[in-house]
Structures are given as C-alpha cells and as structure tokens.
Amino acid sequence: MAASEKEAMVWVRILEEGVFRFDASEAAWAAAGPSLSFAVPRRREEPRAGGDRPAIVPVCEVVGDVQRVVVELPSGTSFYGTGESSGPLERTGKLVITWNTDAWDYGPGTTSLYQSHPWVLAVLPDGKALGVLADTTCRCEVVKTFRERGIPCDVVWMDIDYMDGFRCFTFSHRFPDPKCMVNDLHSIGCKAIWMLDPGIKNESGYFVFDSGSESDVWVQKEDKQPFVGEVWPGDCVFPDFTCERARSWWSGLVRQFVSNGVDGLWNDMNEPAVFNTATKTMPESNIHRGDANIGGHQNHPYYHNVYGMLMAKSTYEGMKLANSAKRPFVLTRAGFIGQQRYAAMWTGDNVSNWEHLHMSIAMVLQLGLSGQPFAGPDIGGFAGNATPKLFGRWMGVGALFPFSRGHSDKGSLDHEPWSFGEECEEVCRLALLRRYRLLPHIYTLFYLSHTNGTLVTAPVYFADPQDLELRKIETSFLLGSLLVCASTCPDKGAHESAQKLPKGIWLPFDFGDSHPDLPMMYLRGGAVLPIGLPLKHVGEAKLDDDLSLIIALDENGKAEGVLFEDDGDGYEFLQGNYLLTYYVAELHSSVVTVKVARTEGSWKGPNRNLKINILLGGGAMVSTHGIDGEDIHLTMPTESEVSSLVATSELELKKQMIQPIPEIDKPLGKEVAELSEIPIDLNGEDWLVNVVPQIGGRIISMTHLPSDSQWLHSTNRINGYEEYNAAEDTAGCKEEYKVIRRYREQSGKEESICLEGDIGGGLVLQRQISICKKNPKIVKIDSSIRAKQGADHSASNGIKREILPDSRELTFEGDLRPNGEWMLVDKRTNLSLVNCFNLSQVSICKLHWGTDHLNMELWSEQRSVSKDTPLRICHHYEVRKIN
C-alpha cells in the first residue's frame, strides 16, 4: 500500500452470524500475529460459511509505521467501551491509548491506565449497536472489629508489607505463622488474599531468584542478559510470562505458596511497572522469548499490554494446581481484553475525592462493556484521606459493584468504616447489608454472564437504547432488572437528584434502610428479584435459608425472574449439579399467584420458607409467606388501600432522609490556607490546573476548559516512587526537599499557589503558579533559586515540560533558541499549547523525545547565586488555534 493511500479493508466471516474479521490487505491477513484475546485463537483464523455481509466496511490508511483504521458511522452515534478508562461513560470524542501504565492518582483526562481493552461499542441513533475489536497487543488509540460492629466482611487483603523486604513468596517476621493466622481468620468466616508482584529481588541466595535464574525465565536486555529494574524490593528481575517455561515456573511457586493457607492472590505492578524511568516500564529494546503460538521472540512493545494478563494466567494456573477442586480467585491490576478468563480486576490507585467516586461508576461499566464483568474500585479511594461523607457515599454505591472492597495507601488515615464516626459507620453497615441481601441476585447475574456473556452491571441505556438522554447517565446503572441511582454530588443525596428513568414501570423499594447517603433502588416492572438474608459473611448462608422475592408487576400484571444456586465453589455445576429456578407471578382478578415455572439442573428444590413482596409504588409493598416450590397466592389491596399504603410509605421515607452524614471538611480561608498532601486545583475561567505543592510545586494536569483539551497528566508519590505521563516541574534539584513555606492565595485579582523549599546546599527554591483574572487565557509560572542569607552558591534553574508521543534530543543555544515562545501542536484538534518565556532568562532550550514522551526544557545559565541575585525563569502557557 502506498505511503498514505486509503483502501477498503478485506473481510471474511468468522465465529457466528454478524461477526467479521477485517485486515488491511490479504498480505496483512497472512502476516498478522496470533490472537491473545480469543479463548481459542484459531477461531479467529477459521472462515465460516454464510450469506451475511458487513453493513460497514472500514477504510485503512498506512502512514509510515502507523496504521489508521476509519469506521464511518452516522451522526448521533454514541461510543462506549475501551475497558478501564477514566473520564465520562460515553467516550464520543475522547482519546484512549491502549498502553498498560502504572497510573497512580489518575485523572479524568488520563489516556492510559493499567489495562488495555481495544474494544469500542457503537450505539447507533436508532438504538442498534455494533462492536469493533482491534485485536492487536500493540499500542492503540481508541479482622474481628467488623464482626463486633455487625459490618459484613468476607476478605482480609494482604498488601506487600506481609513480605520479607518485599520479596515475593516470603513472609516477614510479623507473620511468623501465616497458616495459623489464616486459620484464625477462617474461624470467623474471613478469607485471606495475598499480593504477588512480578518484580523479583535481584539477590543471590533468595530462593525465588535462584530458581528463576536456574530455569532461565527472566526478561532479557538486547545483550541477552537479564533486565534489572527498580521496584519495591530494589533492583529486580522480571519473569518472562510470554514463555511457557516461565509460566510453569511461576505456577509451581504459586502452588507451593497456596499451602500456607492462601485463599486467593492479587497481582499488582504488572503493567509491568518500573521505578525511576520516564516510561514507567521496561525499555522497548528488551527481549521476550515468547512461545511460537503467541508470537515468538519479540521486543517489549509487542507483549507489553498482555504481560499482566499472562501473569494472571500463570497465577490462576498455579492455584488450580494447588487444588483443582476449587475455583481460583485472582485479582489483577493490569490486563488485556480476554483476561476475565483468569482474574477479577480493580481500577488501580485512585484518589479519595468526589471526582474519583464519580469516575468509578463509569469505569466499572466500561469494563463490563469490554468483557470484564468482575471489576470495581478501591472504595473510598487509595491515595489521600476520605471524609466521612465521601467514604459513606462511596460505600453506598461501591457495595453494589460486582467487585467490592476497601483499600487505602499506607500513608493515609485509617479507612475502616468506624474510623469516620458513628454516622458513616451506620451507612457502611447498611450498604454492605444491602449487598449481602442482594447476593443471590448478583450471583445469578454472574452465572448468566459466565454462560452467555450478559453484563453483570450495565449502563442505564441498556433498558432503552433508543432514548438518547439515557446514554450520558453516569451516576446510575443496572444490575439486571435492578436500577441503582446514586449521587456523586456532595451537596445532594440520590433522593434529592433528578433521576432520569427508562421508559416503562420502575418501582422504588428498600429494605427499611433508606438513607440520604445511600443510592435509590428501583425494580423494573415485570421482574422478580430473589433476596437472601442479611449475613455477616457468605459462610453463614445455607441452602435452606429463608428466601424472599421482591416483585414488580408489569402493565399486564405479570413478572418473572431466575435464581441460580450451587455449591458456591468448585466445578460440579459443569456436570449439572446446580439448581436454576424460574419464578413467575401473574395477577388474575385481584389475586397474584407466584409459582415455580420450571427448574434446570440435577439439584432438587430445597425445603425453605418463601416470602413474597409485591411492590405498589412509593416504596410500599404487600407481603405473604409460603413454601418455596408451592403455589403462593396473595390478594391485592383495593385502589384506595394502595393509595393509603403509598402515602404512608412516602411519608416514612421522608423521615428517614433528614440525617445525612455531616460534612466536616475545613473550608479554605479567604486569603491564605495551609495545604494538605493531596493535589489541589487552581480554577480559572479558561484553565483548571492541578498542583502538588509539596513536591516542587509540580503541575500534574492542565485542562483547557474552552476546548476541553488535556495538555498533560502526571502523578506523584513521595514515600516510594514518582511516576508520570507528563509533568511541568522545576528541574536541577532533588524532588524530595524540605518545604519551609507553602500557602494558597485567593483574591479578586488572581488565584495562585506559592511555596518555598529548602533544596539543600544552602539553596532555596521559590515557585509561584497563578491564573490571573485580567488575563484568564494564560497560566503563569515564576520559578527561582536563591541562596540563603549570607550564602553564595553555584546553581542552574530549569523548567521541564514533559508531554506525550527511536529516541532523539535537540539542544538550542545562542541564536538558535526560539524567540521567546515555542509550541506543541495537536493535529487532531487543530490546537497548540504555546509556552512563552523571557529570552533573557533562558540560556538553553532542549527537546528530548521517545516513544511515549516529549520533554520541552528551558534552562537558565549556570552561575553563582545569592539572596540578591537569584536565578529566575518566568514563563506562561496559553492555547491557540492553528490556522
């Protein structure tokens, strides 16, 4: 194909009716690498018979090494998917880069997170839909207190601190008898899940390193020597999970490790993450000695996005080796489309703020749309300190996610429910009891997802794909026939928010637990919802426990639902050892009859009590009891009785909604306020700038509001490591210095953040970042280095501006320097970010770029400084349209 020639792609029918494979050419078909997303890779290669044809044939354009595929769809099409993505639920107009990235403290504009799901769901204006999968691994742009307090809990999570010096498969002296500890947890109904990272300490005498070296399993450099990179244990080597030899070695270690009473494992840092590198991962020149059937020997970019999934697969297989009669539980941070075969996932290092609460709902839904149903965030946020209201509100919605857990950074305050006061503790208790009562329904949804690929959680528009208003809703979601409506606004509960409901009948209900900080729940007309008992842990459940059915009749007076039951573990269900019960309800005259329509599986129906609850509206219901499997009859109230019951219920609901969790945040003062360790926002008319004051006054994101364009995003950590996609900072000094003064100014003229930091050697860094009210189009940065009183030292001051996409460097000095400004151009949006500076303050301008970063650096001259003769660089940013 010519350098920039556009051609229709060749296609062939595969899998089943309506599914087609597209390639740039017949030669591209023959040259394509094997699929790592398909459970059976050969099925992608096998044409099928049929007469169906694709409604749309994409066009392919090749420019150099970049292949661009264009799928033209009608105006009004809505886009979803792309798996683990921050930002809005609807992805229309958004850029997503599939490159697994260790993205601590990610934001709504972050283009790459921990997993890659190159899958897009397009919902057409008429409600029909089609999906597009880019099947390539390459970068693409698309304890006991719980029991005592009556708070349900099933798992205790062991982070890397249980290890001896962060060495995987070891225990520190604080865990002298892990098996005994696990037995104690089991005695109160808790399971223990332990972390394993891919970074193996590069240390002779450490049995994991020694056995891995003997088996030759490490990722290699170009010179065929093991690659060594820094992670939590220090210098580490990394298993090459693309190779069967390495996967078997890892699985063997897992098998032995499970004998310590390990109930499950979670894989972290498996993007793979590497500290102290601009790319946050291993060099692209590294060599993976992959198996022939998945691509063979390749450099790192080929396998980067599947490294985490292959690690999860190896962990999964090791747990199966340990006990083939149990279903392995593996949780992973990094992954690739198709990884649901091996692991659940969580959404990584999120932050304790309202924005991340809001994003977490859309992220869970996107992952479900991309084939990963078992997903959820760290409730309350991993980094930073949640407030009582934020934590309670997050627990309210997070308890209804498919995967639900709390997890926080070691440096944050305690994030147990009782740590936030009695009001928050009560909300968390109610939220988790809701989850446990809904477990029969949620477990059934997982069974249906396993057997036919339906979603566990779904966007609201799934209830009515033709309603365009539903497509943008991000605070509500479906759990089968159950609609959950939450609020991510601190000032309003879900009951105070205007809820957009799908067409048809949707009846509100609760368990007598309504609260201003809990989501509202609605049941679709025509649905039967199975409900269990409020439990402290799932081990308390028995097959003959009382069961309840909540029923919402449709406009024809009918309803139906299904309940799946099995042993809760193992694989006997594959042999038919389960019970799938189909319940139906129907209104004749004034009597509703509820019965079992049919069952599947070899199990017989248990002898248990069955409570029937018919919803009337406004949260009101009428109830009766019977025996499961027998016909149960309930006489419905008259219209006037229904009106009275509904009015009484609504009045009672209002009484329950008057005591929200108090918000105890301390507001900032009018002029000056001390800053916390959490990044803060500077808000202007045109800019939203996110700054970490205690680390060099580093700007970690800059959003241009009029164009909705994100020009950089970065994250930082003090105690451990720093990582970034892009950053604007003061270079030439160490990042971790003593902050001697920091404050924020808010006035009618400007909003700014100021700091002074002792950077050692008798030098002080001063930095001010401001948005001026008179000229809101610019963000101004004024940085200087001066000597302390009476000192005289040599220094150099640099401003480094790092952004995104063979590595090169250019240096401009003297007359070759830009004449006071340079710009970064985004050809997708026809916008440019212009960096304007005082040429008299800048001695050198540098450009350095690699495959995933671009540095634009301003450097002052190197000379002696004193208190009266500081080094200074003052510059500002603005966005301009390209002519």
Short mmCIF file of C-alpha atoms in Angstrom, two decimals, residues 349-519:
data_model
loop_
_atom_site.label_atom_id
_atom_site.label_comp_id
_atom_site.label_asym_id
_atom_site.label_seq_id
_atom_site.Cartn_x
_atom_site.Cartn_y
_atom_site.Cartn_z
CA ASP A 349 -4.50 3.69 42.55
CA ASN A 350 -7.46 6.04 42.65
CA VAL A 351 -7.79 9.08 44.91
CA SER A 352 -10.05 9.97 47.83
CA ASN A 353 -12.07 12.70 46.17
CA TRP A 354 -15.52 13.21 44.67
CA GLU A 355 -14.24 13.20 41.11
CA HIS A 356 -12.85 9.69 41.50
CA LEU A 357 -16.07 8.50 43.12
CA HIS A 358 -17.91 9.77 40.05
CA MET A 359 -15.42 8.20 37.62
CA SER A 360 -15.55 4.83 39.37
CA ILE A 361 -19.11 4.16 38.20
CA ALA A 362 -18.32 4.77 34.53
CA MET A 363 -15.09 2.75 34.79
CA VAL A 364 -16.91 -0.31 36.14
CA LEU A 365 -19.49 0.00 33.36
CA GLN A 366 -16.83 0.40 30.65
CA LEU A 367 -15.03 -2.70 31.87
CA GLY A 368 -18.28 -4.65 31.79
CA LEU A 369 -18.95 -3.48 28.25
CA SER A 370 -15.43 -4.62 27.34
CA GLY A 371 -15.94 -8.17 28.63
CA GLN A 372 -14.64 -7.77 32.21
CA PRO A 373 -17.67 -8.20 34.49
CA PHE A 374 -15.82 -8.73 37.79
CA ALA A 375 -14.46 -5.24 38.47
CA GLY A 376 -14.55 -2.42 41.00
CA PRO A 377 -12.50 0.42 42.53
CA ASP A 378 -10.82 0.84 45.89
CA ILE A 379 -13.84 2.16 47.79
CA GLY A 380 -13.08 5.46 49.48
CA GLY A 381 -10.00 5.99 47.33
CA PHE A 382 -6.50 4.52 47.64
CA ALA A 383 -4.48 7.74 47.85
CA GLY A 384 -5.29 10.53 50.26
CA ASN A 385 -7.80 10.81 53.07
CA ALA A 386 -11.54 10.44 52.56
CA THR A 387 -14.03 12.50 54.51
CA PRO A 388 -16.90 10.73 56.33
CA LYS A 389 -19.46 11.82 53.74
CA LEU A 390 -17.27 10.83 50.78
CA PHE A 391 -16.46 7.43 52.27
CA GLY A 392 -20.06 6.67 53.20
CA ARG A 393 -21.39 7.79 49.83
CA TRP A 394 -18.73 5.72 48.03
CA MET A 395 -19.50 2.66 50.14
CA GLY A 396 -23.18 3.08 49.33
CA VAL A 397 -22.62 2.66 45.61
CA GLY A 398 -19.44 0.54 45.77
CA ALA A 399 -21.20 -2.15 47.80
CA LEU A 400 -23.32 -2.81 44.71
CA PHE A 401 -20.41 -3.11 42.27
CA PRO A 402 -19.54 -6.64 41.11
CA PHE A 403 -16.17 -6.45 42.90
CA SER A 404 -16.39 -4.57 46.20
CA ARG A 405 -13.52 -3.84 48.59
CA GLY A 406 -11.85 -1.05 50.51
CA HIS A 407 -8.10 -0.48 50.19
CA SER A 408 -6.01 2.56 51.07
CA ASP A 409 -2.43 3.77 50.90
CA LYS A 410 -0.15 3.04 53.84
CA GLY A 411 0.36 6.75 54.36
CA SER A 412 -3.32 7.64 54.52
CA LEU A 413 -5.53 7.77 57.59
CA ASP A 414 -7.46 4.65 58.63
CA HIS A 415 -10.20 3.82 56.15
CA GLU A 416 -12.21 1.30 58.13
CA PRO A 417 -15.91 2.28 58.31
CA TRP A 418 -15.77 3.06 62.04
CA SER A 419 -12.83 5.41 61.51
CA PHE A 420 -15.17 8.12 60.24
CA GLY A 421 -17.61 8.33 63.12
CA GLU A 422 -20.90 6.70 64.01
CA GLU A 423 -22.93 8.23 61.17
CA CYS A 424 -20.58 6.94 58.47
CA GLU A 425 -20.23 3.56 60.18
CA GLU A 426 -24.01 3.11 60.12
CA VAL A 427 -24.20 3.99 56.41
CA CYS A 428 -21.44 1.48 55.62
CA ARG A 429 -23.21 -1.19 57.66
CA LEU A 430 -26.48 -0.59 55.80
CA ALA A 431 -24.71 -0.52 52.42
CA LEU A 432 -22.91 -3.82 52.97
CA LEU A 433 -26.01 -5.50 54.36
CA ARG A 434 -27.73 -4.47 51.13
CA ARG A 435 -25.02 -6.21 49.16
CA TYR A 436 -25.32 -9.41 51.15
CA ARG A 437 -29.11 -9.45 50.81
CA LEU A 438 -28.69 -9.00 47.03
CA LEU A 439 -26.01 -11.71 46.69
CA PRO A 440 -28.47 -14.36 45.37
CA HIS A 441 -29.33 -11.95 42.55
CA ILE A 442 -25.72 -10.86 41.93
CA TYR A 443 -24.51 -14.49 41.92
CA THR A 444 -27.21 -15.34 39.39
CA LEU A 445 -26.07 -12.46 37.18
CA PHE A 446 -22.52 -13.83 37.29
CA TYR A 447 -23.79 -17.26 36.27
CA LEU A 448 -25.66 -15.76 33.32
CA SER A 449 -22.56 -13.75 32.39
CA HIS A 450 -20.48 -16.93 32.52
CA THR A 451 -22.89 -18.91 30.34
CA ASN A 452 -23.99 -16.36 27.75
CA GLY A 453 -21.86 -13.24 28.17
CA THR A 454 -24.54 -10.89 29.52
CA LEU A 455 -23.45 -7.98 31.68
CA VAL A 456 -23.48 -8.02 35.47
CA THR A 457 -23.60 -4.22 35.59
CA ALA A 458 -24.91 -2.35 32.57
CA PRO A 459 -25.40 1.31 31.62
CA VAL A 460 -28.95 2.59 32.05
CA TYR A 461 -29.43 2.97 28.29
CA PHE A 462 -29.48 -0.83 28.01
CA ALA A 463 -33.06 -0.58 29.30
CA ASP A 464 -34.00 1.60 26.30
CA PRO A 465 -31.26 2.01 23.67
CA GLN A 466 -33.37 4.43 21.64
CA ASP A 467 -33.56 7.01 24.44
CA LEU A 468 -30.63 9.29 23.68
CA GLU A 469 -30.82 11.03 27.07
CA LEU A 470 -30.02 7.76 28.87
CA ARG A 471 -26.73 7.35 27.02
CA LYS A 472 -24.92 10.00 29.04
CA ILE A 473 -26.10 8.98 32.52
CA GLU A 474 -23.06 8.21 34.69
CA THR A 475 -24.46 8.01 38.22
CA SER A 476 -26.91 5.15 37.68
CA PHE A 477 -26.52 1.58 36.47
CA LEU A 478 -28.43 -1.66 36.03
CA LEU A 479 -27.87 -4.85 38.00
CA GLY A 480 -30.07 -7.00 35.81
CA SER A 481 -33.63 -5.81 36.46
CA LEU A 482 -32.48 -3.67 39.41
CA LEU A 483 -31.76 0.01 38.75
CA VAL A 484 -29.29 1.70 41.14
CA CYS A 485 -29.38 5.52 41.20
CA ALA A 486 -26.54 7.16 43.13
CA SER A 487 -25.35 10.71 43.72
CA THR A 488 -21.73 11.84 43.39
CA CYS A 489 -22.55 15.41 44.37
CA PRO A 490 -21.51 16.24 47.96
CA ASP A 491 -24.45 18.58 48.48
CA LYS A 492 -27.23 16.30 47.23
CA GLY A 493 -28.24 12.76 48.01
CA ALA A 494 -29.71 10.46 45.37
CA HIS A 495 -33.21 11.19 46.68
CA GLU A 496 -32.67 14.93 46.00
CA SER A 497 -31.28 14.45 42.50
CA ALA A 498 -33.45 14.41 39.39
CA GLN A 499 -33.40 10.75 38.34
CA LYS A 500 -33.94 10.01 34.66
CA LEU A 501 -35.67 6.61 34.49
CA PRO A 502 -36.03 4.42 31.40
CA LYS A 503 -39.49 4.06 29.89
CA GLY A 504 -41.88 1.62 31.48
CA ILE A 505 -42.61 0.78 35.10
CA TRP A 506 -39.82 1.31 37.67
CA LEU A 507 -40.86 0.94 41.30
CA PRO A 508 -38.69 2.16 44.22
CA PHE A 509 -38.01 -0.11 47.17
CA ASP A 510 -35.60 -0.62 50.05
CA PHE A 511 -35.03 -2.97 52.98
CA GLY A 512 -36.17 -0.44 55.53
CA ASP A 513 -32.70 1.06 55.20
CA SER A 514 -33.17 4.22 53.15
CA HIS A 515 -30.64 6.93 53.97
CA PRO A 516 -29.68 10.27 52.35
CA ASP A 517 -26.21 8.91 51.53
CA LEU A 518 -27.33 5.57 50.05
CA PRO A 519 -28.40 5.07 46.42
#
